[in-house]
Every structure is written in C-alpha cells, then in structure tokens.
Short mmCIF file of C-alpha atoms in Angstrom, two decimals:
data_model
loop_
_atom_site.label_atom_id
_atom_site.label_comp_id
_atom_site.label_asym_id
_atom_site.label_seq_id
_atom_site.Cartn_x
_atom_site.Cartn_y
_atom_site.Cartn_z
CA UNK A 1 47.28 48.71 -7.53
CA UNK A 2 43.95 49.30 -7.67
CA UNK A 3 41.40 48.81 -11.25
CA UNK A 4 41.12 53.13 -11.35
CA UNK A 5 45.15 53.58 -10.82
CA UNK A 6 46.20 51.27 -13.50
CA UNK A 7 43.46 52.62 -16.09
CA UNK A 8 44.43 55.55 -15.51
CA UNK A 9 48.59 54.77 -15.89
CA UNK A 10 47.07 52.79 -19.13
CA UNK A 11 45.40 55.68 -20.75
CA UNK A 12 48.44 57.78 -19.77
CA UNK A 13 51.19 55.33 -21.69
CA UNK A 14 48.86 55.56 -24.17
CA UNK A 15 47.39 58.59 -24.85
CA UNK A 16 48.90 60.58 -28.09
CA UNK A 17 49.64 64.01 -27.57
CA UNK A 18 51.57 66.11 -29.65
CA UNK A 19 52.40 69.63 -27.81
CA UNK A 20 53.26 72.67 -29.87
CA UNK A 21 55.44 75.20 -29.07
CA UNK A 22 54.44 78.33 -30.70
CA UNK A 23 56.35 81.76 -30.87
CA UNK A 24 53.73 83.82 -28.84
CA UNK A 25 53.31 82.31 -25.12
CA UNK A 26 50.26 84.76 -24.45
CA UNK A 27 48.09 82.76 -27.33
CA UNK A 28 45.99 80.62 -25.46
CA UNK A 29 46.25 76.99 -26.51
CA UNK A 30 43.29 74.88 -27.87
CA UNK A 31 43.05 70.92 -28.08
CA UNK A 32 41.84 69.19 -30.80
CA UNK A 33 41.26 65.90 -32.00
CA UNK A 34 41.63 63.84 -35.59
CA UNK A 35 38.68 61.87 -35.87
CA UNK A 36 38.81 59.90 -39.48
CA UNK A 37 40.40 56.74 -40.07
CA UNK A 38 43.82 55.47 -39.20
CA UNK A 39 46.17 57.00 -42.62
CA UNK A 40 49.04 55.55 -43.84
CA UNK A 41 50.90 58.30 -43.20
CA UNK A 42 50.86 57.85 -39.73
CA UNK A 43 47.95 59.49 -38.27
CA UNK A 44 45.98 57.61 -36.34
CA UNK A 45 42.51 57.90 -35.33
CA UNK A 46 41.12 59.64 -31.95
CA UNK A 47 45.30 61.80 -31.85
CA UNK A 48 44.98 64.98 -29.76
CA UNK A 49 46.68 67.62 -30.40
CA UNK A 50 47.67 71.07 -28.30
CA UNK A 51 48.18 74.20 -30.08
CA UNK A 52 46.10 76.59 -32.38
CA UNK A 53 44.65 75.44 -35.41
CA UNK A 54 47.37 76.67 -37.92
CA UNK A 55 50.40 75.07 -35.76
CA UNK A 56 48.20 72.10 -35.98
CA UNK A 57 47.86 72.19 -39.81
CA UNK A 58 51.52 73.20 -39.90
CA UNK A 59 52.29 70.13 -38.06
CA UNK A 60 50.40 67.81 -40.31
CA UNK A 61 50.88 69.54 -43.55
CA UNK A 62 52.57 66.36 -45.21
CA UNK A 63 49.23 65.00 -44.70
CA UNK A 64 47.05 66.79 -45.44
CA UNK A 65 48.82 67.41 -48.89
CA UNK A 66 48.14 63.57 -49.26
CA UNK A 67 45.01 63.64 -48.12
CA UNK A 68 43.36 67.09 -48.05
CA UNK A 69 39.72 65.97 -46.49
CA UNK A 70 42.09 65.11 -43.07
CA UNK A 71 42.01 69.00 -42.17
CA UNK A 72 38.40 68.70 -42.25
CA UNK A 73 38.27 65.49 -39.53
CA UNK A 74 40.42 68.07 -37.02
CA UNK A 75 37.91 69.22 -34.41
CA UNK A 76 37.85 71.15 -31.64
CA UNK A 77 37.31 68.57 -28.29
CA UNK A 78 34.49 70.78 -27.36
CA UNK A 79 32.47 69.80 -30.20
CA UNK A 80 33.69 66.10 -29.68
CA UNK A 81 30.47 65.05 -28.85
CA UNK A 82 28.66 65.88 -31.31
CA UNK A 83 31.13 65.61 -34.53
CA UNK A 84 31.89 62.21 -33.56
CA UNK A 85 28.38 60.67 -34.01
CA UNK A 86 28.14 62.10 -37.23
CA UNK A 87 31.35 60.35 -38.70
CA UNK A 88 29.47 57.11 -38.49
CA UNK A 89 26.19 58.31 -39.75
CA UNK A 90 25.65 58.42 -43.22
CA UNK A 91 24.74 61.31 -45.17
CA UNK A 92 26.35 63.58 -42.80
CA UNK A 93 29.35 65.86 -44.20
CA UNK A 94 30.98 64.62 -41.81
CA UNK A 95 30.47 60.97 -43.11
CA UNK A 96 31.24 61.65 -46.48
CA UNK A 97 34.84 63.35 -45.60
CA UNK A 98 35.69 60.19 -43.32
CA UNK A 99 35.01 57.89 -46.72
CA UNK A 100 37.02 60.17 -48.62
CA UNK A 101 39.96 59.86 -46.78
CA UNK A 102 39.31 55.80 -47.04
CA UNK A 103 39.29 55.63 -50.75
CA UNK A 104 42.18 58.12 -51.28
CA UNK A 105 44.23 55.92 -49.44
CA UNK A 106 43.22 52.84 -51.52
CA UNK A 107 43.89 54.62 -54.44
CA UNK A 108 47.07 53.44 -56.35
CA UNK A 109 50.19 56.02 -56.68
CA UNK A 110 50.60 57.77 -59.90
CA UNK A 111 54.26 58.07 -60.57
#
C-alpha cells in the first residue's frame, strides 16, 4: 500500500467526527473544531464537529456546564488558522480561556 494510502486510511480510523442530525435538512451545515485541552469529560482536543453552532452546544452541554470557557475554544474551521496560534500565545483571549479550562479541571469537587 503505498505511504499516501495508508495516511490517509490512518487519519480516517482516526479522525473524530460527530454528525448532527438536525430537524431542518435545508440549514446548511457548518464544521467546527474544539481547540483547548483534552477534559475529563471526554472531549478531546482538535474533535470536529458537523452541525450548527447550537446543535453543537446542545451536544456538549454536559460540558460546558462543567467547564463553561469550552464553548469559547469551539471555532469555526475557517478561522482554524488563525485561532489556533493564538491558544499557545500568551496574552491572547484565546490563551487565557485555554488555561482556564486547565485549572478548572484541577480544581477539587465540592460536594
């Protein structure tokens, strides 16, 4: 098999796509992209997702009630390239959200 077939079955087995279905087939669909940290609620960094914003926030609403700045890190993979940067660089918004999601999940439960 040649080195472009088998990258491409790799990135295929692993790629992590989660489709919507949403009640209105003439909505167009968008893509976007988590890009914080890995939580531990599951979501893991770079996870694509197909569907409009709100099905999206729907979706990941457990989440997000854990960890709020996670709606935030949802972008749009047409502004990929230039959200991503700005994650690691610090000072950015951007930045800042991606730490906040780190130290909320080091943060000890209140029961």
């Amino acid at each position: 098999m040649p080195r472009a077939s088998r990258t491409a079955t790799k990135a295929e087995e692993t790629e992590q796509a989660v489709k919507f279905s949403g009640g209105n087939t003439n909505a167009t669909e968008e893509r976007f992209i988590y890009i914080g940290p890995t939580t531990n609620t599951g979501l893991v960094e770079n996870t694509i997702f197909t569907g409009n914003r709100e099905t999206v926030e729907k979706y990941l609403e457990p989440t997000i009630e854990k960890l709020p700045q996670v709606r935030l890190l949802i972008v749009a993979t047409e502004s990929l390239a230039v959200c991503k940067p700005k994650v690691k660089t610090a000072g950015t918004l951007l930045n800042k959200y991606y730490n906040d999601v780190l130290s909320l999940m080091r943060k000890p439960k209140e029961d």
